[in-house]
Amino acid sequence: MSAAAGVSAQFDQDAASYDRLVGANPGYHEHLRLSARRLGLPDRGAGATLLDVGCGTGLSTAALLETYPEARIVAVDASVEMLARAREKSWPGTVRFVHARAEDLTAALGGEGPFDGLLAAYLVRNLPDRDAGLGVLVEHLAPGAPIAVHEYSVADSPYARAVWSAVCWAVIIPLGWRVTGDASLYRYLWRSVLAFDGLGRLEQRLRDSGLRDVHTRPVDGWQRGIVHTVLGRRSG
C-alpha cells in the first residue's frame, strides 16, 4: 500500500467518529471559519465558485458555506468514507462533493474551473508529493484568486513542538483510543505534524507553485503558533 493510500485508509476507518473527536478541540470550527474569511471574497461570495480540497466530513465546506453563502462550492476528498459522512449532512444545491485525490483534480473535475478561491484545510501535510500537489491546486485558480492553506506547522518553534506533543499524548491520542479503539490515526497526526515544514519552507513552496503575496496569519487559543492560515494569490 502506498503512503497516500495508507493515509486515506486511516481516514476511512475513523470517519464515523471524526466529527465527534474534532468537536472536542476548542476553536476547531472557528479556526476553519477564520481561514475561510481570510480569503477576503466580497458580497458573501455572490457569483463565485470555490474549491474545498481535503474537505473530509465537510467541516471546512461548512466553514466556506457559512462565510460565503452565495457562492457555489465544490468539495473534494480522497477518502470514500469521509465523503460519505459529508454527504449525509444537509447541504444546499450549491454544494457538490467529488471523490478524488488532489493530484487527480483535473480529471475528476472534468474541466470545471478556474475557481475564484480555494481552501485547503489540513491537506498539504498529507500530500505524497507536496510540490506537485500544490501545483495542481494553483492550476485550478483563476488569475489573482486567493488560496488559504489552513495547516499545522511547529518545526520553527521548540515551544510549539513541546505543546503539540504534550496535547497529543495527554488528550488527542487517548481520546482517539477511547472513541475508536484504535489510536493509529491520531499517532500519525502527532508524527506528521512534527515532521512537516516550518512556515518559511511552506511559504516558499507556495511561492514556487505560482502564488504571490504569500504570508501567514495566526489563530488564537492554545493552537496559536501551531495552526496557521497561509495565504496567497495566483500570479497573473
PDB file of C-alpha atoms in Angstrom:
ATOM      1  CA  MET A   1       0.000   0.000   0.000  1.00  0.00           C
ATOM      2  CA  SER A   2       1.344   3.453  -0.918  1.00  0.00           C
ATOM      3  CA  ALA A   3       1.771   6.121   1.763  1.00  0.00           C
ATOM      4  CA  ALA A   4      -1.079   8.136   0.245  1.00  0.00           C
ATOM      5  CA  ALA A   5      -3.366   5.107   0.137  1.00  0.00           C
ATOM      6  CA  GLY A   6      -2.465   4.314   3.727  1.00  0.00           C
ATOM      7  CA  VAL A   7      -3.454   7.783   4.925  1.00  0.00           C
ATOM      8  CA  SER A   8      -6.776   7.585   3.047  1.00  0.00           C
ATOM      9  CA  ALA A   9      -7.443   4.163   4.569  1.00  0.00           C
ATOM     10  CA  GLN A  10      -6.831   5.524   8.069  1.00  0.00           C
ATOM     11  CA  PHE A  11      -9.304   8.341   7.484  1.00  0.00           C
ATOM     12  CA  ASP A  12     -11.813   5.831   6.059  1.00  0.00           C
ATOM     13  CA  GLN A  13     -11.521   3.777   9.241  1.00  0.00           C
ATOM     14  CA  ASP A  14     -12.185   6.687  11.615  1.00  0.00           C
ATOM     15  CA  ALA A  15     -14.711   8.608   9.511  1.00  0.00           C
ATOM     16  CA  ALA A  16     -17.666   7.680  11.732  1.00  0.00           C
ATOM     17  CA  SER A  17     -16.131   9.277  14.822  1.00  0.00           C
ATOM     18  CA  TYR A  18     -14.130  12.086  13.217  1.00  0.00           C
ATOM     19  CA  ASP A  19     -16.627  14.903  13.770  1.00  0.00           C
ATOM     20  CA  ARG A  20     -17.103  13.963  17.422  1.00  0.00           C
ATOM     21  CA  LEU A  21     -13.358  13.928  18.057  1.00  0.00           C
ATOM     22  CA  VAL A  22     -12.549  17.231  16.376  1.00  0.00           C
ATOM     23  CA  GLY A  23     -15.568  18.777  18.064  1.00  0.00           C
ATOM     24  CA  ALA A  24     -13.752  18.249  21.362  1.00  0.00           C
ATOM     25  CA  ASN A  25     -10.965  20.552  20.148  1.00  0.00           C
ATOM     26  CA  PRO A  26     -11.656  24.116  21.352  1.00  0.00           C
ATOM     27  CA  GLY A  27     -11.575  26.502  18.415  1.00  0.00           C
ATOM     28  CA  TYR A  28     -11.516  23.879  15.640  1.00  0.00           C
ATOM     29  CA  HIS A  29     -14.619  25.101  13.803  1.00  0.00           C
ATOM     30  CA  GLU A  30     -13.982  28.801  14.490  1.00  0.00           C
ATOM     31  CA  HIS A  31     -10.455  28.500  13.125  1.00  0.00           C
ATOM     32  CA  LEU A  32     -11.786  26.976   9.895  1.00  0.00           C
ATOM     33  CA  ARG A  33     -14.251  29.863   9.591  1.00  0.00           C
ATOM     34  CA  LEU A  34     -11.407  32.294  10.282  1.00  0.00           C
ATOM     35  CA  SER A  35      -9.340  30.876   7.409  1.00  0.00           C
ATOM     36  CA  ALA A  36     -12.398  30.980   5.158  1.00  0.00           C
ATOM     37  CA  ARG A  37     -12.955  34.664   5.995  1.00  0.00           C
ATOM     38  CA  ARG A  38      -9.317  35.387   5.245  1.00  0.00           C
ATOM     39  CA  LEU A  39      -9.937  34.536   1.590  1.00  0.00           C
ATOM     40  CA  GLY A  40     -11.500  38.004   1.570  1.00  0.00           C
ATOM     41  CA  LEU A  41     -14.187  37.419  -1.064  1.00  0.00           C
ATOM     42  CA  PRO A  42     -16.817  40.174  -1.395  1.00  0.00           C
ATOM     43  CA  ASP A  43     -20.610  40.071  -1.385  1.00  0.00           C
ATOM     44  CA  ARG A  44     -20.940  36.821   0.598  1.00  0.00           C
ATOM     45  CA  GLY A  45     -19.394  35.007  -2.355  1.00  0.00           C
ATOM     46  CA  ALA A  46     -22.068  36.043  -4.866  1.00  0.00           C
ATOM     47  CA  GLY A  47     -21.084  34.872  -8.348  1.00  0.00           C
ATOM     48  CA  ALA A  48     -18.027  32.957  -7.086  1.00  0.00           C
ATOM     49  CA  THR A  49     -17.217  29.262  -7.371  1.00  0.00           C
ATOM     50  CA  LEU A  50     -14.991  27.959  -4.578  1.00  0.00           C
ATOM     51  CA  LEU A  51     -12.912  24.809  -4.239  1.00  0.00           C
ATOM     52  CA  ASP A  52     -12.518  22.992  -0.913  1.00  0.00           C
ATOM     53  CA  VAL A  53      -9.768  20.376  -1.268  1.00  0.00           C
ATOM     54  CA  GLY A  54      -9.354  17.873   1.555  1.00  0.00           C
ATOM     55  CA  CYS A  55     -12.910  18.516   2.755  1.00  0.00           C
ATOM     56  CA  GLY A  56     -13.125  15.357   4.886  1.00  0.00           C
ATOM     57  CA  THR A  57     -16.538  15.109   6.539  1.00  0.00           C
ATOM     58  CA  GLY A  58     -17.462  18.576   5.297  1.00  0.00           C
ATOM     59  CA  LEU A  59     -16.353  20.702   8.243  1.00  0.00           C
ATOM     60  CA  SER A  60     -14.252  23.003   6.053  1.00  0.00           C
ATOM     61  CA  THR A  61     -17.087  23.010   3.497  1.00  0.00           C
ATOM     62  CA  ALA A  62     -19.459  24.209   6.214  1.00  0.00           C
ATOM     63  CA  ALA A  63     -17.000  26.972   7.107  1.00  0.00           C
ATOM     64  CA  LEU A  64     -16.951  28.136   3.481  1.00  0.00           C
ATOM     65  CA  LEU A  65     -20.737  27.912   3.197  1.00  0.00           C
ATOM     66  CA  GLU A  66     -21.313  29.911   6.381  1.00  0.00           C
ATOM     67  CA  THR A  67     -18.840  32.579   5.272  1.00  0.00           C
ATOM     68  CA  TYR A  68     -19.870  32.723   1.591  1.00  0.00           C
ATOM     69  CA  PRO A  69     -23.477  31.522   1.421  1.00  0.00           C
ATOM     70  CA  GLU A  70     -23.991  32.962  -2.067  1.00  0.00           C
ATOM     71  CA  ALA A  71     -21.088  31.018  -3.626  1.00  0.00           C
ATOM     72  CA  ARG A  72     -21.043  27.665  -5.368  1.00  0.00           C
ATOM     73  CA  ILE A  73     -18.732  25.203  -3.603  1.00  0.00           C
ATOM     74  CA  VAL A  74     -17.041  22.095  -4.980  1.00  0.00           C
ATOM     75  CA  ALA A  75     -15.670  19.959  -2.128  1.00  0.00           C
ATOM     76  CA  VAL A  76     -13.115  17.218  -2.803  1.00  0.00           C
ATOM     77  CA  ASP A  77     -11.597  14.437  -0.708  1.00  0.00           C
ATOM     78  CA  ALA A  78      -9.633  11.224  -1.287  1.00  0.00           C
ATOM     79  CA  SER A  79     -11.422   9.247   1.453  1.00  0.00           C
ATOM     80  CA  VAL A  80     -14.617   7.484   0.374  1.00  0.00           C
ATOM     81  CA  GLU A  81     -15.893   7.124   3.937  1.00  0.00           C
ATOM     82  CA  MET A  82     -15.177  10.725   4.930  1.00  0.00           C
ATOM     83  CA  LEU A  83     -17.094  11.892   1.853  1.00  0.00           C
ATOM     84  CA  ALA A  84     -19.963   9.557   2.708  1.00  0.00           C
ATOM     85  CA  ARG A  85     -20.223  11.232   6.108  1.00  0.00           C
ATOM     86  CA  ALA A  86     -20.113  14.656   4.473  1.00  0.00           C
ATOM     87  CA  ARG A  87     -22.895  13.783   2.031  1.00  0.00           C
ATOM     88  CA  GLU A  88     -25.152  12.585   4.857  1.00  0.00           C
ATOM     89  CA  LYS A  89     -25.381  16.151   6.142  1.00  0.00           C
ATOM     90  CA  SER A  90     -27.840  18.759   4.927  1.00  0.00           C
ATOM     91  CA  TRP A  91     -26.481  20.931   2.111  1.00  0.00           C
ATOM     92  CA  PRO A  92     -27.992  23.406  -0.338  1.00  0.00           C
ATOM     93  CA  GLY A  93     -27.892  22.671  -4.041  1.00  0.00           C
ATOM     94  CA  THR A  94     -24.908  24.999  -4.419  1.00  0.00           C
ATOM     95  CA  VAL A  95     -22.591  22.437  -2.748  1.00  0.00           C
ATOM     96  CA  ARG A  96     -21.207  19.439  -4.650  1.00  0.00           C
ATOM     97  CA  PHE A  97     -18.887  16.685  -3.406  1.00  0.00           C
ATOM     98  CA  VAL A  98     -16.274  14.934  -5.562  1.00  0.00           C
ATOM     99  CA  HIS A  99     -14.158  11.876  -4.727  1.00  0.00           C
ATOM    100  CA  ALA A 100     -10.576  12.452  -5.888  1.00  0.00           C
ATOM    101  CA  ARG A 101      -7.013  12.847  -4.731  1.00  0.00           C
ATOM    102  CA  ALA A 102      -5.669  16.372  -5.014  1.00  0.00           C
ATOM    103  CA  GLU A 103      -3.243  15.177  -7.694  1.00  0.00           C
ATOM    104  CA  ASP A 104      -6.161  13.958  -9.818  1.00  0.00           C
ATOM    105  CA  LEU A 105      -8.279  17.107  -9.667  1.00  0.00           C
ATOM    106  CA  THR A 106      -8.105  17.889 -13.366  1.00  0.00           C
ATOM    107  CA  ALA A 107      -9.668  14.605 -14.446  1.00  0.00           C
ATOM    108  CA  ALA A 108     -12.126  14.480 -11.541  1.00  0.00           C
ATOM    109  CA  LEU A 109     -13.483  17.980 -12.172  1.00  0.00           C
ATOM    110  CA  GLY A 110     -13.907  17.404 -15.893  1.00  0.00           C
ATOM    111  CA  GLY A 111     -12.666  20.823 -16.894  1.00  0.00           C
ATOM    112  CA  GLU A 112     -14.668  22.761 -14.302  1.00  0.00           C
ATOM    113  CA  GLY A 113     -12.963  25.954 -13.222  1.00  0.00           C
ATOM    114  CA  PRO A 114     -10.971  28.076 -12.877  1.00  0.00           C
ATOM    115  CA  PHE A 115     -12.101  28.760  -9.304  1.00  0.00           C
ATOM    116  CA  ASP A 116     -12.441  32.090  -7.539  1.00  0.00           C
ATOM    117  CA  GLY A 117     -10.998  30.876  -4.233  1.00  0.00           C
ATOM    118  CA  LEU A 118      -9.624  27.726  -2.635  1.00  0.00           C
ATOM    119  CA  LEU A 119      -9.476  26.413   0.942  1.00  0.00           C
ATOM    120  CA  ALA A 120      -7.087  23.546   1.736  1.00  0.00           C
ATOM    121  CA  ALA A 121      -7.504  22.582   5.399  1.00  0.00           C
ATOM    122  CA  TYR A 122      -5.070  20.047   6.869  1.00  0.00           C
ATOM    123  CA  LEU A 123      -4.291  18.839   3.343  1.00  0.00           C
ATOM    124  CA  VAL A 124      -0.778  19.824   2.292  1.00  0.00           C
ATOM    125  CA  ARG A 125       0.912  17.891   5.102  1.00  0.00           C
ATOM    126  CA  ASN A 126      -0.761  14.691   3.842  1.00  0.00           C
ATOM    127  CA  LEU A 127       0.112  15.051   0.154  1.00  0.00           C
ATOM    128  CA  PRO A 128       2.534  12.357  -1.080  1.00  0.00           C
ATOM    129  CA  ASP A 129       4.255  14.964  -3.308  1.00  0.00           C
ATOM    130  CA  ARG A 130       3.620  18.361  -1.756  1.00  0.00           C
ATOM    131  CA  ASP A 131       5.099  20.456  -4.546  1.00  0.00           C
ATOM    132  CA  ALA A 132       3.253  18.594  -7.291  1.00  0.00           C
ATOM    133  CA  GLY A 133       0.010  18.665  -5.318  1.00  0.00           C
ATOM    134  CA  LEU A 134       0.250  22.394  -4.668  1.00  0.00           C
ATOM    135  CA  GLY A 135       0.980  22.942  -8.345  1.00  0.00           C
ATOM    136  CA  VAL A 136      -2.282  21.210  -9.247  1.00  0.00           C
ATOM    137  CA  LEU A 137      -4.231  23.304  -6.753  1.00  0.00           C
ATOM    138  CA  VAL A 138      -2.817  26.542  -8.127  1.00  0.00           C
ATOM    139  CA  GLU A 139      -3.601  25.479 -11.700  1.00  0.00           C
ATOM    140  CA  HIS A 140      -7.284  25.417 -10.756  1.00  0.00           C
ATOM    141  CA  LEU A 141      -7.343  29.013  -9.506  1.00  0.00           C
ATOM    142  CA  ALA A 142      -8.285  31.958 -11.672  1.00  0.00           C
ATOM    143  CA  PRO A 143      -5.510  34.577 -12.050  1.00  0.00           C
ATOM    144  CA  GLY A 144      -5.432  36.677  -8.892  1.00  0.00           C
ATOM    145  CA  ALA A 145      -7.732  34.315  -6.987  1.00  0.00           C
ATOM    146  CA  PRO A 146      -6.891  33.648  -3.308  1.00  0.00           C
ATOM    147  CA  ILE A 147      -5.940  30.414  -1.574  1.00  0.00           C
ATOM    148  CA  ALA A 148      -5.970  29.714   2.168  1.00  0.00           C
ATOM    149  CA  VAL A 149      -3.827  26.822   3.379  1.00  0.00           C
ATOM    150  CA  HIS A 150      -5.059  26.015   6.884  1.00  0.00           C
ATOM    151  CA  GLU A 151      -2.364  23.825   8.402  1.00  0.00           C
ATOM    152  CA  TYR A 152      -0.275  22.753  11.361  1.00  0.00           C
ATOM    153  CA  SER A 153       3.350  23.895  11.442  1.00  0.00           C
ATOM    154  CA  VAL A 154       5.565  23.628  14.519  1.00  0.00           C
ATOM    155  CA  ALA A 155       9.029  22.965  13.061  1.00  0.00           C
ATOM    156  CA  ASP A 156      10.273  26.520  13.647  1.00  0.00           C
ATOM    157  CA  SER A 157       9.300  26.700  17.325  1.00  0.00           C
ATOM    158  CA  PRO A 158      10.584  24.385  20.081  1.00  0.00           C
ATOM    159  CA  TYR A 159       7.811  25.714  22.328  1.00  0.00           C
ATOM    160  CA  ALA A 160       5.097  24.895  19.770  1.00  0.00           C
ATOM    161  CA  ARG A 161       6.573  21.417  19.271  1.00  0.00           C
ATOM    162  CA  ALA A 162       6.516  20.785  23.006  1.00  0.00           C
ATOM    163  CA  VAL A 163       2.918  21.992  23.387  1.00  0.00           C
ATOM    164  CA  TRP A 164       1.814  19.910  20.410  1.00  0.00           C
ATOM    165  CA  SER A 165       3.383  16.720  21.774  1.00  0.00           C
ATOM    166  CA  ALA A 166       2.010  17.327  25.251  1.00  0.00           C
ATOM    167  CA  VAL A 167      -1.543  17.847  23.983  1.00  0.00           C
ATOM    168  CA  CYS A 168      -1.334  14.836  21.661  1.00  0.00           C
ATOM    169  CA  TRP A 169      -0.201  12.424  24.359  1.00  0.00           C
ATOM    170  CA  ALA A 170      -2.352  13.840  27.147  1.00  0.00           C
ATOM    171  CA  VAL A 171      -5.583  14.378  25.180  1.00  0.00           C
ATOM    172  CA  ILE A 172      -5.753  13.602  21.451  1.00  0.00           C
ATOM    173  CA  ILE A 173      -4.261  10.104  21.333  1.00  0.00           C
ATOM    174  CA  PRO A 174      -6.030   8.807  24.490  1.00  0.00           C
ATOM    175  CA  LEU A 175      -9.348  10.297  23.315  1.00  0.00           C
ATOM    176  CA  GLY A 176      -8.929   8.721  19.884  1.00  0.00           C
ATOM    177  CA  TRP A 177      -8.316   5.369  21.535  1.00  0.00           C
ATOM    178  CA  ARG A 178     -11.366   5.651  23.789  1.00  0.00           C
ATOM    179  CA  VAL A 179     -13.703   6.656  20.967  1.00  0.00           C
ATOM    180  CA  THR A 180     -12.453   4.352  18.191  1.00  0.00           C
ATOM    181  CA  GLY A 181     -10.490   1.583  19.909  1.00  0.00           C
ATOM    182  CA  ASP A 182      -7.550   2.365  17.625  1.00  0.00           C
ATOM    183  CA  ALA A 183      -5.318   5.393  18.056  1.00  0.00           C
ATOM    184  CA  SER A 184      -3.191   4.834  14.928  1.00  0.00           C
ATOM    185  CA  LEU A 185      -4.676   7.813  13.044  1.00  0.00           C
ATOM    186  CA  TYR A 186      -4.000  10.116  15.988  1.00  0.00           C
ATOM    187  CA  ARG A 187      -0.441   8.858  16.441  1.00  0.00           C
ATOM    188  CA  TYR A 188       0.007   9.525  12.718  1.00  0.00           C
ATOM    189  CA  LEU A 189      -1.350  13.032  13.260  1.00  0.00           C
ATOM    190  CA  TRP A 190       1.207  13.674  16.020  1.00  0.00           C
ATOM    191  CA  ARG A 191       4.136  12.350  13.944  1.00  0.00           C
ATOM    192  CA  SER A 192       3.113  14.034  10.699  1.00  0.00           C
ATOM    193  CA  VAL A 193       2.841  17.482  12.307  1.00  0.00           C
ATOM    194  CA  LEU A 194       6.286  17.155  13.908  1.00  0.00           C
ATOM    195  CA  ALA A 195       7.788  16.100  10.561  1.00  0.00           C
ATOM    196  CA  PHE A 196       6.062  18.791   8.486  1.00  0.00           C
ATOM    197  CA  ASP A 197       7.513  22.012   7.064  1.00  0.00           C
ATOM    198  CA  GLY A 198       8.274  25.074   9.095  1.00  0.00           C
ATOM    199  CA  LEU A 199       6.381  28.168   7.994  1.00  0.00           C
ATOM    200  CA  GLY A 200       9.287  29.564   5.989  1.00  0.00           C
ATOM    201  CA  ARG A 201       9.560  26.340   3.986  1.00  0.00           C
ATOM    202  CA  LEU A 202       5.803  26.120   3.485  1.00  0.00           C
ATOM    203  CA  GLU A 203       5.563  29.730   2.322  1.00  0.00           C
ATOM    204  CA  GLN A 204       8.381  29.099  -0.173  1.00  0.00           C
ATOM    205  CA  ARG A 205       6.573  26.045  -1.521  1.00  0.00           C
ATOM    206  CA  LEU A 206       3.553  28.234  -2.206  1.00  0.00           C
ATOM    207  CA  ARG A 207       5.655  30.865  -3.966  1.00  0.00           C
ATOM    208  CA  ASP A 208       7.340  28.178  -6.056  1.00  0.00           C
ATOM    209  CA  SER A 209       3.917  26.827  -7.059  1.00  0.00           C
ATOM    210  CA  GLY A 210       2.994  30.151  -8.674  1.00  0.00           C
ATOM    211  CA  LEU A 211       1.494  32.211  -5.848  1.00  0.00           C
ATOM    212  CA  ARG A 212       2.209  35.822  -4.953  1.00  0.00           C
ATOM    213  CA  ASP A 213       1.536  37.876  -1.815  1.00  0.00           C
ATOM    214  CA  VAL A 214       2.256  34.812   0.317  1.00  0.00           C
ATOM    215  CA  HIS A 215       2.029  35.447   4.056  1.00  0.00           C
ATOM    216  CA  THR A 216       0.946  33.724   7.271  1.00  0.00           C
ATOM    217  CA  ARG A 217      -1.621  34.770   9.848  1.00  0.00           C
ATOM    218  CA  PRO A 218      -2.094  33.128  13.267  1.00  0.00           C
ATOM    219  CA  VAL A 219      -5.066  31.608  15.039  1.00  0.00           C
ATOM    220  CA  ASP A 220      -5.895  32.173  18.692  1.00  0.00           C
ATOM    221  CA  GLY A 221      -6.257  29.931  21.699  1.00  0.00           C
ATOM    222  CA  TRP A 222      -3.979  27.016  22.615  1.00  0.00           C
ATOM    223  CA  GLN A 223      -3.252  26.409  18.920  1.00  0.00           C
ATOM    224  CA  ARG A 224      -1.608  29.793  18.416  1.00  0.00           C
ATOM    225  CA  GLY A 225       1.815  29.027  16.937  1.00  0.00           C
ATOM    226  CA  ILE A 226       0.622  25.520  15.995  1.00  0.00           C
ATOM    227  CA  VAL A 227      -2.167  26.085  13.448  1.00  0.00           C
ATOM    228  CA  HIS A 228      -1.809  28.830  10.832  1.00  0.00           C
ATOM    229  CA  THR A 229      -3.506  30.308   7.781  1.00  0.00           C
ATOM    230  CA  VAL A 230      -1.001  30.635   4.946  1.00  0.00           C
ATOM    231  CA  LEU A 231      -2.446  32.913   2.279  1.00  0.00           C
ATOM    232  CA  GLY A 232      -1.541  33.737  -1.294  1.00  0.00           C
ATOM    233  CA  ARG A 233      -2.922  34.615  -4.714  1.00  0.00           C
ATOM    234  CA  ARG A 234      -2.359  33.042  -8.096  1.00  0.00           C
ATOM    235  CA  SER A 235       0.004  35.132 -10.152  1.00  0.00           C
ATOM    236  CA  GLY A 236      -1.228  36.677 -13.363  1.00  0.00           C
TER     237      GLY A 236
END
